[in-house]
PDB file of C-alpha atoms in Angstrom:
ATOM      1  CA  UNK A  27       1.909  26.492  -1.292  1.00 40.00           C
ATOM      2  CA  UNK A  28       1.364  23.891   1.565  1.00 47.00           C
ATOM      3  CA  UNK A  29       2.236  20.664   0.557  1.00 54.00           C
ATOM      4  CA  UNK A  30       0.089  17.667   2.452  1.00 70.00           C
ATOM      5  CA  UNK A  31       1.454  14.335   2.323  1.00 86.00           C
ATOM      6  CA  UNK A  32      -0.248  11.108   2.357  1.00 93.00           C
ATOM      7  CA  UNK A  33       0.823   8.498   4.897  1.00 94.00           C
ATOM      8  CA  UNK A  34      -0.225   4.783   4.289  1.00 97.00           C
ATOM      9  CA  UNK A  35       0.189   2.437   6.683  1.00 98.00           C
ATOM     10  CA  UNK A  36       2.208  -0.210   5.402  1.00 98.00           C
ATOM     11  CA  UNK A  37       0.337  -3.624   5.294  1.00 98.00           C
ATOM     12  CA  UNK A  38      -1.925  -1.631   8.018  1.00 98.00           C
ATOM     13  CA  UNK A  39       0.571  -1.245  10.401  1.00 97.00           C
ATOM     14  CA  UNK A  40       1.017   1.509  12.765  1.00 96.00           C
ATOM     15  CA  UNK A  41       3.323   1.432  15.590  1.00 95.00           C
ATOM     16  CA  UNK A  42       6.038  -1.016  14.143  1.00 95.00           C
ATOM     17  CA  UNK A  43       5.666  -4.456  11.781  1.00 95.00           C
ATOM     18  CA  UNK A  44       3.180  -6.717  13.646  1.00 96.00           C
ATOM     19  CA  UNK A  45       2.449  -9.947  11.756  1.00 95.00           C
ATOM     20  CA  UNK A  46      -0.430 -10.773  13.822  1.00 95.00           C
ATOM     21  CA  UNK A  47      -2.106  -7.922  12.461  1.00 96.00           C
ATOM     22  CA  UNK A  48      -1.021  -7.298   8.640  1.00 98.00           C
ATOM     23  CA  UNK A  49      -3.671  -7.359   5.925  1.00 98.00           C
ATOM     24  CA  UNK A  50      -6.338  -8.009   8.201  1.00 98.00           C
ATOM     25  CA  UNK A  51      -9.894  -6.022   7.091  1.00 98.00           C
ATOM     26  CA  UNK A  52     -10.500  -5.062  10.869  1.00 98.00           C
ATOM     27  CA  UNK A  53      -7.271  -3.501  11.006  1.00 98.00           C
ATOM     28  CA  UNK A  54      -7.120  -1.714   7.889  1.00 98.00           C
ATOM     29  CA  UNK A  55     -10.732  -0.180   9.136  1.00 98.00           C
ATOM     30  CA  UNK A  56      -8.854   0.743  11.868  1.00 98.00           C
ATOM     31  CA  UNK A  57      -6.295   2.652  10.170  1.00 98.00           C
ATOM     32  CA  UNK A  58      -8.690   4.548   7.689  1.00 98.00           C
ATOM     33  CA  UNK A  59     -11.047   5.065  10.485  1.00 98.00           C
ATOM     34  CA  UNK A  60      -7.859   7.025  12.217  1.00 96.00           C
ATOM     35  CA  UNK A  61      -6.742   8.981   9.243  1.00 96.00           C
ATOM     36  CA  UNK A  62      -4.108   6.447   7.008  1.00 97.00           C
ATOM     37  CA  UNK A  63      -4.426   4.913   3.725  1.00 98.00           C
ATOM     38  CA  UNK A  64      -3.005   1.581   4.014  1.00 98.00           C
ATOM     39  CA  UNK A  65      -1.037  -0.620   1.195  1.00 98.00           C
ATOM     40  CA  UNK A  66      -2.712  -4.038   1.240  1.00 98.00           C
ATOM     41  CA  UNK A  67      -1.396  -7.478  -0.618  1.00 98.00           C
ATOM     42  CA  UNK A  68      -4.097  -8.465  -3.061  1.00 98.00           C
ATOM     43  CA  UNK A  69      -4.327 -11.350  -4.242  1.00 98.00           C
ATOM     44  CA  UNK A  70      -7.345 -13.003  -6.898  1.00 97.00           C
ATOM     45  CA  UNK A  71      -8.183 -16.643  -7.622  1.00 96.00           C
ATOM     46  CA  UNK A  72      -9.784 -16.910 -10.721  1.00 93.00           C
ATOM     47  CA  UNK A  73     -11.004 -20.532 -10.103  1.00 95.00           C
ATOM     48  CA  UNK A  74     -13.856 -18.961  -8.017  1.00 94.00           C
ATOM     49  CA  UNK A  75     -13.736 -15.403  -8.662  1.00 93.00           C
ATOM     50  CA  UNK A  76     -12.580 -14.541  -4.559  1.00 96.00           C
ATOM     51  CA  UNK A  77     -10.364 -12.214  -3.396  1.00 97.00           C
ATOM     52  CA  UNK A  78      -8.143 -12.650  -0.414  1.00 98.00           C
ATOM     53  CA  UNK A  79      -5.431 -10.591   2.098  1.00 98.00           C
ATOM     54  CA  UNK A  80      -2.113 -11.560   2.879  1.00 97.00           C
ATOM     55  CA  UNK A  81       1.542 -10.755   1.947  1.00 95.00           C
ATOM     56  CA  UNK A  82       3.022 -14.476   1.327  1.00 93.00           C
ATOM     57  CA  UNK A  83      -0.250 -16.643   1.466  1.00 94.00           C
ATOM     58  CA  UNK A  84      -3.907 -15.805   1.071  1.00 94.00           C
ATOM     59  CA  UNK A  85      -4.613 -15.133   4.487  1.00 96.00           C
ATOM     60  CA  UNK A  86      -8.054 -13.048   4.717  1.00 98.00           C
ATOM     61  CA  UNK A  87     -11.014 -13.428   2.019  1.00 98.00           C
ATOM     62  CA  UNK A  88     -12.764 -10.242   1.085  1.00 98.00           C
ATOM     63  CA  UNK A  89     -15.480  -8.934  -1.427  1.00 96.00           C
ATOM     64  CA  UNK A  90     -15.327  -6.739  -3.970  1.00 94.00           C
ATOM     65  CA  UNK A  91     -18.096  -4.416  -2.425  1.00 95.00           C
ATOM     66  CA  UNK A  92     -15.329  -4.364   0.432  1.00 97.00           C
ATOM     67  CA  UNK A  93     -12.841  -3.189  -1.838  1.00 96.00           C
ATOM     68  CA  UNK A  94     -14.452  -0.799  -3.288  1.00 95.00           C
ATOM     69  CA  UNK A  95     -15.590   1.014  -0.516  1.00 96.00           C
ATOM     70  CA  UNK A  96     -12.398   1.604   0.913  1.00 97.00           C
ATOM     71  CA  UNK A  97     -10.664   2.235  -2.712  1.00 96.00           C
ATOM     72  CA  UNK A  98     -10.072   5.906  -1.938  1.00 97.00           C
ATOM     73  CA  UNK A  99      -8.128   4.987   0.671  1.00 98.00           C
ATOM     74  CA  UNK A 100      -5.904   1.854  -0.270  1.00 98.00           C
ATOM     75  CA  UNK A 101      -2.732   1.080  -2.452  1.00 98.00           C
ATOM     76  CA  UNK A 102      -2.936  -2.408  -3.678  1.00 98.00           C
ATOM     77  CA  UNK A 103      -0.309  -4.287  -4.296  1.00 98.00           C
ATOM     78  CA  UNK A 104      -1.490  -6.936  -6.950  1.00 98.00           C
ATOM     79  CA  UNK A 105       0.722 -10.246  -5.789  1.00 97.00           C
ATOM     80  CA  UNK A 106       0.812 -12.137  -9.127  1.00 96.00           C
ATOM     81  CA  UNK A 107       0.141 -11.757 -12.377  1.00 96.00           C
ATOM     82  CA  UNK A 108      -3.419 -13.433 -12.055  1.00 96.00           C
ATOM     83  CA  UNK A 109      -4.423 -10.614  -9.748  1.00 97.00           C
ATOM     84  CA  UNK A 110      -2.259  -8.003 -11.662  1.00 96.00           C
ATOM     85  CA  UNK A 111      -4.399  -9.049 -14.454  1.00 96.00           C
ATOM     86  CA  UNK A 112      -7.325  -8.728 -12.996  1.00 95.00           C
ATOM     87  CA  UNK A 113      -7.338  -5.411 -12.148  1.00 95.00           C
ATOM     88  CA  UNK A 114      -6.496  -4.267 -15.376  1.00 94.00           C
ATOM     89  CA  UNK A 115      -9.576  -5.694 -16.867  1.00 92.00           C
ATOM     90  CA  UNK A 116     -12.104  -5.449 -14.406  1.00 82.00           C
ATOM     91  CA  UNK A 117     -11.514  -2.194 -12.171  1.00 72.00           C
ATOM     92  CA  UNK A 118     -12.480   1.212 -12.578  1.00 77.00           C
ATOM     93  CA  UNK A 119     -11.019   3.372  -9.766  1.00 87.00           C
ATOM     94  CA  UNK A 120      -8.442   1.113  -7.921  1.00 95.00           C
ATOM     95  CA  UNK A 121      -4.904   2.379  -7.214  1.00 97.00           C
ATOM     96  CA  UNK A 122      -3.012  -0.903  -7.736  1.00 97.00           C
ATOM     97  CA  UNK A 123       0.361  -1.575  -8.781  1.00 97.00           C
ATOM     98  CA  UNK A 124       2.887  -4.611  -9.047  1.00 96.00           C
ATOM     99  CA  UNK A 125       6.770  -4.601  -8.343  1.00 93.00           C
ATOM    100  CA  UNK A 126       9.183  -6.861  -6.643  1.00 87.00           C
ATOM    101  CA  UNK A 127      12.713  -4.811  -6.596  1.00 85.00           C
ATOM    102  CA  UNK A 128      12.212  -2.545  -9.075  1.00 92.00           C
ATOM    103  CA  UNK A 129      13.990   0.629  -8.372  1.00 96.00           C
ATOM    104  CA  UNK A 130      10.686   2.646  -9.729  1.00 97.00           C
ATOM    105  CA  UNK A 131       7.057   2.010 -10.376  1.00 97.00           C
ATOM    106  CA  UNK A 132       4.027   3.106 -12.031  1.00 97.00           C
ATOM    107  CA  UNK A 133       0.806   3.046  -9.774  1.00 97.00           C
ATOM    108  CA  UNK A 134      -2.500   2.822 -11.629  1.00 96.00           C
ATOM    109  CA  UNK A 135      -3.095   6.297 -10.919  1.00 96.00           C
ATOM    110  CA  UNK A 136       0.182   7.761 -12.233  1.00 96.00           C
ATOM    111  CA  UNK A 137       2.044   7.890  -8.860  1.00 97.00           C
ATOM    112  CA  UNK A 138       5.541   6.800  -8.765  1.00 97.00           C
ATOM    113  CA  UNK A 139       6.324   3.524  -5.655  1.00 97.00           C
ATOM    114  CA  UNK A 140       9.827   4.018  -5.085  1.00 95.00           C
ATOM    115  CA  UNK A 141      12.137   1.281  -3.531  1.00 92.00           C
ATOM    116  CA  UNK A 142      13.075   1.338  -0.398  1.00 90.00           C
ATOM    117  CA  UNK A 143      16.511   3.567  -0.329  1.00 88.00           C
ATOM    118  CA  UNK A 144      15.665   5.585  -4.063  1.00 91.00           C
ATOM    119  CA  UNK A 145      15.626   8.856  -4.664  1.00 89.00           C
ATOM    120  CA  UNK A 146      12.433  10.517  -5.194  1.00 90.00           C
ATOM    121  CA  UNK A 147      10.334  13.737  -6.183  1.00 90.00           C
ATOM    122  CA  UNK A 148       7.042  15.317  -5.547  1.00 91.00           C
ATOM    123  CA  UNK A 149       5.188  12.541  -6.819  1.00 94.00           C
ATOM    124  CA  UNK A 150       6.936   9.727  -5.595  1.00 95.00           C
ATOM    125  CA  UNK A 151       5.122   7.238  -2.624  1.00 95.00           C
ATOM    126  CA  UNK A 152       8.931   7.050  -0.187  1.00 93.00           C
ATOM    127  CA  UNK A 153       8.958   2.860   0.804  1.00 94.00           C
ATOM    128  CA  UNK A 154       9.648   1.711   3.791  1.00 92.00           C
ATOM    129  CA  UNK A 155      12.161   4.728   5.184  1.00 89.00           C
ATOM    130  CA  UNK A 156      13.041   3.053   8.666  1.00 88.00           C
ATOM    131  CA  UNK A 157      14.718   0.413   6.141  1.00 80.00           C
ATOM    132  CA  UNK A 158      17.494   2.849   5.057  1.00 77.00           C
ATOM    133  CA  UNK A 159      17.365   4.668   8.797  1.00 70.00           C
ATOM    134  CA  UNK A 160      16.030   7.671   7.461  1.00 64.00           C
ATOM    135  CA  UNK A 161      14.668   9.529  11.129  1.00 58.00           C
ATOM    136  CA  UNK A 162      10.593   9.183  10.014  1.00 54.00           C
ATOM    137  CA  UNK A 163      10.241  12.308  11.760  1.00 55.00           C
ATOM    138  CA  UNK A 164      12.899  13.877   9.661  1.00 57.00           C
ATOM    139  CA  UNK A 165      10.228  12.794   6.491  1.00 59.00           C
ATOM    140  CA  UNK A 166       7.770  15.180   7.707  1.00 58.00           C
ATOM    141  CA  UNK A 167       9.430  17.824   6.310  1.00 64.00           C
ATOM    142  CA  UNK A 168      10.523  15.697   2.585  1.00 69.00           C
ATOM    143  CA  UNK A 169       8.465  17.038  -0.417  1.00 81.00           C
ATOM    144  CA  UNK A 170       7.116  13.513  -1.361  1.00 90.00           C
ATOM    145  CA  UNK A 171       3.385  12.385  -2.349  1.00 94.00           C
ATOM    146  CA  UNK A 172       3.822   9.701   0.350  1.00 94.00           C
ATOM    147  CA  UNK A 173       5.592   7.690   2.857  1.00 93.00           C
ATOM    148  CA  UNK A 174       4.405   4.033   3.170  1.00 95.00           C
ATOM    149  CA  UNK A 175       6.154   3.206   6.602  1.00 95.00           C
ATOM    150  CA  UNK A 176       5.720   0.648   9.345  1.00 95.00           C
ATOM    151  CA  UNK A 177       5.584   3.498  11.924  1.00 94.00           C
ATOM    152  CA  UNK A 178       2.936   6.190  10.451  1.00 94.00           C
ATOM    153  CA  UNK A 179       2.333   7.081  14.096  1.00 91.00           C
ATOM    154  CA  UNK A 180       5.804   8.864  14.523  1.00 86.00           C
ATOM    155  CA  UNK A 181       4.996  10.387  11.797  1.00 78.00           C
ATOM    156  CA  UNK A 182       1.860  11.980  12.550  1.00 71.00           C
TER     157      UNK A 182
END
């Protein structure tokens, strides 16, 4: 059979990690718009019901109509418990998921995040190869679900 895999553009990077850049809505358009699903840090504050972008600090405030419409396309990674929370209760169709070092886990959606350097199978998401120097072009040819890389543009 031929196997497709699913790149996501790590924090919506593309060519390499660019702080300037990560989490923000007009570049994770971008990288839909051009073919990636992106991971995105989520993050909810429940004293006013908003939801915002950004790995180590709420950085970018979005809706949940925003969200949703680009839910087929994004892996969220739910920051805190508030937000892990959250999602449990109150979303439908979101592929979310929490972890900090774990060597495995569970997306929403039944898809296994691996860390960075673990072995995986068919239905594993491969973190953050470049980390381990795997050759990302080398991954083209890995039977994974996924690669969530820094660098999805060697690997198209």
């Amino acid at each position: 059979y031929f196997f497709i895999m699913i790149i996501i553009a790590h924090r919506s990077n593309i060519g390499g990690p660019n702080p300037e850049v990560e989490n923000n809505p007009e570049q994770i358009d971008k990288c839909i718009s051009i073919g990636y699903d992106v991971e995105i840090d989520l993050r909810y504050d429940s004293t006013n019901n908003t939801l915002w972008l950004g790995h180590d600090i709420s950085q970018y405030t979005i809706t949940w109509d925003w969200l949703e419409s680009r839910s087929n396309n994004l892996w969220i990674h739910c920051k805190d418990i508030e937000t892990l929370h959250e999602m449990t209760v109150n979303s439908y169709n979101y592929n979310y998921f929490w972890h900090h070092q774990d060597d495995y886990t569970l997306t929403s959606k039944k898809i296994i995040w691996a860390y960075p350097g673990k072995v995986f199978t068919n239905n594993t998401v491969v973190v953050m190869p470049e980390w381990n120097k795997f050759n990302c072009e080398k991954m083209k040819e890995y039977n994974c679900y996924g690669i969530c890389t820094d660098y999805p543009e060697k690997l198209k």
